[in-house]
Short mmCIF file of C-alpha atoms (C1' of nucleotides) in Angstrom, two decimals:
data_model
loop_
_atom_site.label_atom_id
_atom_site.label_comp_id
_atom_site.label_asym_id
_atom_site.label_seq_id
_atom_site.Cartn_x
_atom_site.Cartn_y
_atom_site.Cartn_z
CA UNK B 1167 80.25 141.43 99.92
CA UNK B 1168 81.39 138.15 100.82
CA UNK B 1169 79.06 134.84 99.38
CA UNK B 1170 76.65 137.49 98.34
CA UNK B 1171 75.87 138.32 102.09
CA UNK B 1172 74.95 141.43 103.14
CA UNK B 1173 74.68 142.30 106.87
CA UNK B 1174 73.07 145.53 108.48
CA UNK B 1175 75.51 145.68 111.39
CA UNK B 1176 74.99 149.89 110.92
CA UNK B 1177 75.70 150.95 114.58
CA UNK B 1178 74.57 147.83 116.55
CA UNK B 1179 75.50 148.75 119.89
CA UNK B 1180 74.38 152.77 119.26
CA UNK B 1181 70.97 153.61 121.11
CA UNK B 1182 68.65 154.87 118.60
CA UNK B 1183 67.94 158.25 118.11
CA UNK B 1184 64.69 158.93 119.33
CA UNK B 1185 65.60 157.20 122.87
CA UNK B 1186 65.52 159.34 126.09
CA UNK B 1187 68.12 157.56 127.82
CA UNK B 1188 66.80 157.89 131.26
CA UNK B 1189 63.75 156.51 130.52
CA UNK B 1190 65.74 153.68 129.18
CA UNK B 1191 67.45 153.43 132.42
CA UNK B 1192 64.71 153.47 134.69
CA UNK B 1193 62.70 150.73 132.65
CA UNK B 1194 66.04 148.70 132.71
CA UNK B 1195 67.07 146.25 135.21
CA UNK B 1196 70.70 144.63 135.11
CA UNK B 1197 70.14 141.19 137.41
CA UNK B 1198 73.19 140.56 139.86
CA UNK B 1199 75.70 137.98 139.02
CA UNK B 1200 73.72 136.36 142.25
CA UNK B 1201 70.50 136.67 140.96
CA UNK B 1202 69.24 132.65 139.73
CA UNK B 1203 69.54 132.67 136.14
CA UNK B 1204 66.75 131.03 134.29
CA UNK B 1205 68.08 127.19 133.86
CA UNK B 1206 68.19 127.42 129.92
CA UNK B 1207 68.67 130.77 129.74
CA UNK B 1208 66.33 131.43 127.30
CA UNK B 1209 64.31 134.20 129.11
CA UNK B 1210 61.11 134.06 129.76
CA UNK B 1211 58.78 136.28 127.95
CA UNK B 1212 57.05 139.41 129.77
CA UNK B 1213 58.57 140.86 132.55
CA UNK B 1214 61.57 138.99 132.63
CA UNK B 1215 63.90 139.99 135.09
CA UNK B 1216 66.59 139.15 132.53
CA UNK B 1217 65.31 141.51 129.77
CA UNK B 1218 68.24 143.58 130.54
CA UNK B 1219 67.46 146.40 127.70
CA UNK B 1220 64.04 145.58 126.62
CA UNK B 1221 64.81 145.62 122.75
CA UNK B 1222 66.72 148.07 122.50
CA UNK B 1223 70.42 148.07 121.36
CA UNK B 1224 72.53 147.64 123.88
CA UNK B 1225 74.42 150.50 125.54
CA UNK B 1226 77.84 149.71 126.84
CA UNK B 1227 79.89 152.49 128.16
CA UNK B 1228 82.76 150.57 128.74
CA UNK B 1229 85.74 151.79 127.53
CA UNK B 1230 84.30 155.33 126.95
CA UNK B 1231 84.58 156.21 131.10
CA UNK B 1232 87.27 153.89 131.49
CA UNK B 1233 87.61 150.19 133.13
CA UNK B 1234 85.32 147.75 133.92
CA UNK B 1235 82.11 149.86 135.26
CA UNK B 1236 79.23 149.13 133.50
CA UNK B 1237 77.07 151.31 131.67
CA UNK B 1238 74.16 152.37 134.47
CA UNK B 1239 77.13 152.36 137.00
CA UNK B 1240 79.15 154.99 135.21
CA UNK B 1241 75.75 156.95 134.41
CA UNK B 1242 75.13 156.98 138.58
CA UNK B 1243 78.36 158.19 139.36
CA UNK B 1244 79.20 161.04 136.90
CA UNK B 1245 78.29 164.41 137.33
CA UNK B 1246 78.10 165.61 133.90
CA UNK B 1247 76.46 162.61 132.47
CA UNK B 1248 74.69 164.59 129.71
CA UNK B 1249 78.29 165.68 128.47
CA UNK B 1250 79.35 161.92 128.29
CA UNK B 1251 76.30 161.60 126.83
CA UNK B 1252 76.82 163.95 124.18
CA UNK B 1253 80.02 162.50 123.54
CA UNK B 1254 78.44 159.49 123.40
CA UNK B 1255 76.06 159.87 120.41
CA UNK B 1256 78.17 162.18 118.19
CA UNK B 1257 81.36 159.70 118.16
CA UNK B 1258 81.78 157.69 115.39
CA UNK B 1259 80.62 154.28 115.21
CA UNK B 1260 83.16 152.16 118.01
CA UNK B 1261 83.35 148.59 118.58
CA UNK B 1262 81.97 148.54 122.25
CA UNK B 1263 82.24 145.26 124.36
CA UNK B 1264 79.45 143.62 126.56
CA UNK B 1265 78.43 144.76 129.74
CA UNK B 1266 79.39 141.80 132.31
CA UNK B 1267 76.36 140.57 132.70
CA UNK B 1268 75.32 140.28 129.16
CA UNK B 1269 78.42 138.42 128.70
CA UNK B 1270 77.70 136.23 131.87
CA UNK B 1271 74.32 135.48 130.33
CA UNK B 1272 75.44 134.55 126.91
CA UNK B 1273 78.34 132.13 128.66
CA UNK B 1274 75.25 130.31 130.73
CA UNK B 1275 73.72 130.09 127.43
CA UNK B 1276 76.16 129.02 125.93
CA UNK B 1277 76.97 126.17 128.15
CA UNK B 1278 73.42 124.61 128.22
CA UNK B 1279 74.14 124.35 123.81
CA UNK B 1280 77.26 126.14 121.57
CA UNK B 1281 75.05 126.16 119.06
CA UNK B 1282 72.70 129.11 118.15
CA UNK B 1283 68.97 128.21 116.57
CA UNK B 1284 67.48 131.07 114.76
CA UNK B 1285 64.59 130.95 117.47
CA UNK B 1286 66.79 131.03 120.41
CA UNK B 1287 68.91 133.44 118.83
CA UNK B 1288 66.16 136.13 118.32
CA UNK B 1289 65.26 135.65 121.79
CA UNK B 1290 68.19 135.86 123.33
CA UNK B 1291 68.93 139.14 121.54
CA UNK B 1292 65.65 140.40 122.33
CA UNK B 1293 66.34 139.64 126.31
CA UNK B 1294 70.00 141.20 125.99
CA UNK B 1295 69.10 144.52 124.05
CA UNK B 1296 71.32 143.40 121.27
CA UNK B 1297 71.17 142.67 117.30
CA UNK B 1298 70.63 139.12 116.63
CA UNK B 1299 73.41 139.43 114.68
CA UNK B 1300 75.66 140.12 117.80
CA UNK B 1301 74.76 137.23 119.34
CA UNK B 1302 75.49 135.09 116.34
CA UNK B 1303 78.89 136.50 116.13
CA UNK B 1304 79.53 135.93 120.20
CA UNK B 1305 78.51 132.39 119.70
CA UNK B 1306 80.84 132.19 116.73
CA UNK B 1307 83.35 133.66 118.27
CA UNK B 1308 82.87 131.54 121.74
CA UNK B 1309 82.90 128.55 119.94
CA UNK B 1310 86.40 129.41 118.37
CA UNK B 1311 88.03 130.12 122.02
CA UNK B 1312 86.35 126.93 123.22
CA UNK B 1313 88.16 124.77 120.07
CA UNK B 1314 91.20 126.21 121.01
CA UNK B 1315 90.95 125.88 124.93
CA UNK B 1316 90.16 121.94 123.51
CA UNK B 1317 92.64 121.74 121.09
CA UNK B 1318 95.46 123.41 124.01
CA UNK B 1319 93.57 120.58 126.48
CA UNK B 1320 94.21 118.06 123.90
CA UNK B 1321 97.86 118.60 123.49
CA UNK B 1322 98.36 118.46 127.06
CA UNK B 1323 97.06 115.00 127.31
CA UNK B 1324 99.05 113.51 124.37
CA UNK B 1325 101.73 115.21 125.93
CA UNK B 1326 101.31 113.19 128.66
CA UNK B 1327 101.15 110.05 126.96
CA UNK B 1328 103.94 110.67 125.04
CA UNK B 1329 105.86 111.07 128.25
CA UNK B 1330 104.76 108.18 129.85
CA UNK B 1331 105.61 106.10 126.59
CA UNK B 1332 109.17 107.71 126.39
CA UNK B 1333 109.96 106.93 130.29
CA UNK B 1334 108.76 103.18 129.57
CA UNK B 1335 110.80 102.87 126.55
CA UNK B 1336 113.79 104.01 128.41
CA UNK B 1337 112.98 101.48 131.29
CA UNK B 1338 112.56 98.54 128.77
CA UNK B 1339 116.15 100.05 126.86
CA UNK B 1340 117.88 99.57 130.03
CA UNK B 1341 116.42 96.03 130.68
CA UNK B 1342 117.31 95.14 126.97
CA UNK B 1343 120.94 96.57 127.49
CA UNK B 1344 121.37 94.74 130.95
CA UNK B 1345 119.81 91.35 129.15
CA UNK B 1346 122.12 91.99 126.04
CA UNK B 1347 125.38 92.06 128.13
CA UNK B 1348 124.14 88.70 130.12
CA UNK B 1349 124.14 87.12 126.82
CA UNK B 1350 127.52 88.57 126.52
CA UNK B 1351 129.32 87.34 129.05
CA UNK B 1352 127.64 83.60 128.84
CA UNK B 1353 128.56 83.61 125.26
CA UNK B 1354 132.19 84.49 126.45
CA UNK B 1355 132.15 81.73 129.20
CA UNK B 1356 131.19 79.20 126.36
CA UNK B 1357 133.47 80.43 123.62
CA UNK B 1358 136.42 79.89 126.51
CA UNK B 1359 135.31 76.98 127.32
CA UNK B 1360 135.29 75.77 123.56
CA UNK B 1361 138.86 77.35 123.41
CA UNK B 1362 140.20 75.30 125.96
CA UNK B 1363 138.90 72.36 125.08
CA UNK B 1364 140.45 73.18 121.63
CA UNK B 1365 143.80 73.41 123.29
CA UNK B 1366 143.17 70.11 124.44
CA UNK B 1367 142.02 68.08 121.45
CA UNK B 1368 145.55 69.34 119.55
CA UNK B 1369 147.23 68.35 122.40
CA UNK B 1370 146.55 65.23 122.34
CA UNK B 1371 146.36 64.77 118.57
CA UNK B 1372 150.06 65.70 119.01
CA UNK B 1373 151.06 63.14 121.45
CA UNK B 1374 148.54 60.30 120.34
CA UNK B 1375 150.24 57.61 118.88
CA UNK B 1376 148.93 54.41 117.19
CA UNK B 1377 147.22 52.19 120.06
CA UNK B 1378 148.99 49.67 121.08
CA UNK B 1379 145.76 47.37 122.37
CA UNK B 1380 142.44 47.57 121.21
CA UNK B 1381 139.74 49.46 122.23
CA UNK B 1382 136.86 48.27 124.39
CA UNK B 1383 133.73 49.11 122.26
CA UNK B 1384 131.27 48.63 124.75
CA UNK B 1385 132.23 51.66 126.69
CA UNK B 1386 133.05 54.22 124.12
CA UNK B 1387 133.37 56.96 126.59
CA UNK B 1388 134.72 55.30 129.53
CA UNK B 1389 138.30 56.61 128.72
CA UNK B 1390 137.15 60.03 128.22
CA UNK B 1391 139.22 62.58 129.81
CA UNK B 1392 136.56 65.33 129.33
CA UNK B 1393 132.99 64.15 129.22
CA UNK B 1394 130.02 67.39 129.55
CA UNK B 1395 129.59 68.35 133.39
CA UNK B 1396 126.29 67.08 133.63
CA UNK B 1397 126.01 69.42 136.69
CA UNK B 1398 125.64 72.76 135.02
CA UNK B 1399 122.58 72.82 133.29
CA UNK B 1400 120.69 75.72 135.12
CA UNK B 1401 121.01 77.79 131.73
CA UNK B 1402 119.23 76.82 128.45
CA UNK B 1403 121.51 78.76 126.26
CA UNK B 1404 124.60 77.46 127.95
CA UNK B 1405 123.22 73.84 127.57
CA UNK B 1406 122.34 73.68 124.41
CA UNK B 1407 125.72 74.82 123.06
CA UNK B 1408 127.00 72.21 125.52
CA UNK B 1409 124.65 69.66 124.15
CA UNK B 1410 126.66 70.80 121.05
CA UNK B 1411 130.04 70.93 121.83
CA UNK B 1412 129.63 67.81 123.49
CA UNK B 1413 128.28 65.49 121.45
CA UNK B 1414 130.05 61.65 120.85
CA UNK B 1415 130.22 62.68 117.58
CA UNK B 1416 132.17 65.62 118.11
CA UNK B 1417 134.30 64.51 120.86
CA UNK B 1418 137.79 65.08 119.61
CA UNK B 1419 140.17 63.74 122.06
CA UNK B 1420 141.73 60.69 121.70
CA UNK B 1421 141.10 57.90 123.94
CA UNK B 1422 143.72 58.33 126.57
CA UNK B 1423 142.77 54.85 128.70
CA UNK B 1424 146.37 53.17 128.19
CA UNK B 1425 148.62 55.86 129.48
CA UNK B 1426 151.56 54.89 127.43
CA UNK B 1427 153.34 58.18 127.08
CA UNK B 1428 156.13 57.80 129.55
CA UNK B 1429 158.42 59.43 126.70
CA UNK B 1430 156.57 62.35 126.28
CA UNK B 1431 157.53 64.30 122.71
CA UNK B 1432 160.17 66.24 122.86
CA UNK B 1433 158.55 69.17 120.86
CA UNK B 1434 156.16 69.64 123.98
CA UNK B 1435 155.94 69.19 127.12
CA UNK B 1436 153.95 66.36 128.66
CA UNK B 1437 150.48 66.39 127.68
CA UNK B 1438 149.93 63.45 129.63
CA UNK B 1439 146.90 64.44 131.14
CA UNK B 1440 145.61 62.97 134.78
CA UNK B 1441 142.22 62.22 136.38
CA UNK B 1442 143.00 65.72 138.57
CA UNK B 1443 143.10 67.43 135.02
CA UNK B 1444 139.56 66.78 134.36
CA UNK B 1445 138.71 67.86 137.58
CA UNK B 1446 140.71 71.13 137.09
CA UNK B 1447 139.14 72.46 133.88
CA UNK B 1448 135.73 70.77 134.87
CA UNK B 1449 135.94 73.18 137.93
CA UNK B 1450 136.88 75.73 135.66
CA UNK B 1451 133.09 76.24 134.78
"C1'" DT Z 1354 101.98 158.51 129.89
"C1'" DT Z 1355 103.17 155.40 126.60
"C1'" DG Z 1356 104.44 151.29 124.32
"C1'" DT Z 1357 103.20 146.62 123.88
"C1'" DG Z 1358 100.87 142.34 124.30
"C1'" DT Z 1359 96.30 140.23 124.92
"C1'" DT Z 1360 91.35 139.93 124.53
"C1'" DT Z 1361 87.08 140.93 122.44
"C1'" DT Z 1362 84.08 142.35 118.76
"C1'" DA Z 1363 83.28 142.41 114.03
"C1'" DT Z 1364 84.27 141.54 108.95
"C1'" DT Z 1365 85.48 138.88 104.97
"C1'" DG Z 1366 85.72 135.02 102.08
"C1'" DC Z 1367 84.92 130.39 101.47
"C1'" DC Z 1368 82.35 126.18 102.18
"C1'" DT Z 1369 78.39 123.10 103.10
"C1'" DC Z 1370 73.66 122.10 103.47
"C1'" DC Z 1371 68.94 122.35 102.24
"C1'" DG V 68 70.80 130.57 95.73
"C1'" DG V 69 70.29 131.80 100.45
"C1'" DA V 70 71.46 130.83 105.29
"C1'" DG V 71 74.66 129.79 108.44
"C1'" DG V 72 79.24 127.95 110.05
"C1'" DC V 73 84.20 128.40 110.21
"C1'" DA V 74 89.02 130.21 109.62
"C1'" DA V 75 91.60 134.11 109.12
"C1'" DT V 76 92.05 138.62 110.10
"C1'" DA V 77 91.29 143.64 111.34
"C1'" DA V 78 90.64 146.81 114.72
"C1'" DA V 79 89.04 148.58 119.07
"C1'" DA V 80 89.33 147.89 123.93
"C1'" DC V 81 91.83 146.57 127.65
"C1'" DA V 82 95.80 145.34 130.90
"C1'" DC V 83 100.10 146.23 132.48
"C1'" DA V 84 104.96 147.16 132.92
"C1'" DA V 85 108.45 150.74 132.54
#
DNA sequence: TTGTGTTTTATTGCCTCC
DNA sequence: GGAGGCAATAAAACACAA
């Protein structure tokens, strides 16, 4: 036997030999389900109304006349009850379920504490006509369903959240993905704009030739065909590569101020560039 | 009626606690 | 070491469709 345990489950549910079964029915009371049930269910002592069987075992002819009628029910409505009744005591030992009402008891019980003190446990057998040892294994065995009903209740509420997280992860993909291609298309605009003013600087490196007066120093920029456009500063990103691009330092076009390019090379064609010019590509943006 | 899936009752073996 | 709890499982009882 299991962790040295030995249990005298030898016909629990049987009624005992020397019982006259109609004096066990007539000194036995099964309450309604709409009978008030005792608020801790632990019932009282005496004349309880909810000493279903008195102490002894339980009798549940369920299963042996078919369906769901309980055990005084199908003794009131058969004929040949002391046939049944043979039958009853001379088959073998069967594993017979609760009446409805035991099991209604032991579920009121069992809400009001899942747990089974030895005290409350005697008790409750006594009240119920069954082995203490029944109701032990109906409060194990409750306590299993309820884990799982939890564990099922559980998973339904991380499912949940896990649906709730995957529908905002998919809203903040899209926003990343619409963001992403913004950043895109400014970083085209700017590399385009670099481009051109590429084009531009060689351009003019081409055509520059040595300057024939000199250069005013005190307005370095004055002669600038292509200065930043101050105006378009409404982006951060775009500005700062401006700020960049832009710099004095990096300005690469030659300083234009003295238009002397009438003859225009003859390996291009003029890049004499005009105040409208400016305008054009400044526009551009 | 019968086959099959589900539920309920009970057992077994292991583990923890006192 | 005994008592009791739990997980896994067996087996009877039950429900139900075909």
């Amino acid at each position: 036997m299991a962790g040295g345990r030995v249990f005298s489950c030898n016909n629990t549910n049987s009624v005992g030999g020397s019982n006259n079964l109609s004096v066990l029915l007539q000194s036995q009371r099964v309450p309604s389900s709409s009978e008030p049930m005792d608020p801790l269910f632990i019932p009282r002592p005496g004349s309880s109304p909810y000493s279903f069987f008195g102490t002894r075992s339980m009798v549940s002819f369920e299963g042996v006349h078919g369906g769901n009628r309980s055990f005084f029910r199908s003794f009131d409505e058969e004929e040949n009850g002391d046939e049944d009744l043979d039958e009853y005591f001379h088959q073998p030992e069967k594993k017979r379920r609760l009446t409805v009402d035991q099991v209604q008891f032991l579920e009121k019980s069992f809400e009001v504490e899942n747990k089974l003190e030895p005290e409350r446990k005697t008790q409750l057998a006594k009240e119920l006509g069954l082995q203490p040892r029944q109701v032990a294994i109906w409060f194990q065995n409750r306590r299993a369903r309820w884990k799982t009903k939890q564990l099922e209740k559980d998973y339904d509420t991380l499912q949940a959240s896990f649906n709730t997280l995957k529908d905002d992860y998919g809203i903040l993909l899209k926003e990343k993905d619409k963001l992403k291609q913004e950043v895109l298309q400014l970083t085209d605009k700017l590399v385009m704009k670099e481009k051109n003013n590429s084009e531009l600087s060689d351009v003019n490196t081409v055509c520059q030739e040595p300057p024939q007066k000199p250069v005013d120093s005190d307005s370095p920029h004055s002669s600038y065909p292509f200065e930043p456009d101050q105006s378009d500063t409404s982006q951060d990103e775009e500005d700062n590569l401006s700020k960049a691009l832009f710099q004095p330092s990096s300005y690469i076009f030659p300083k234009l101020e003295d238009n002397d390019y009438s003859d225009p090379p003859a390996s291009s064609c003029s890049y004499g560039f005009h105040v409208e010019d400016h305008a054009f590509w400044s526009s551009a943006y």
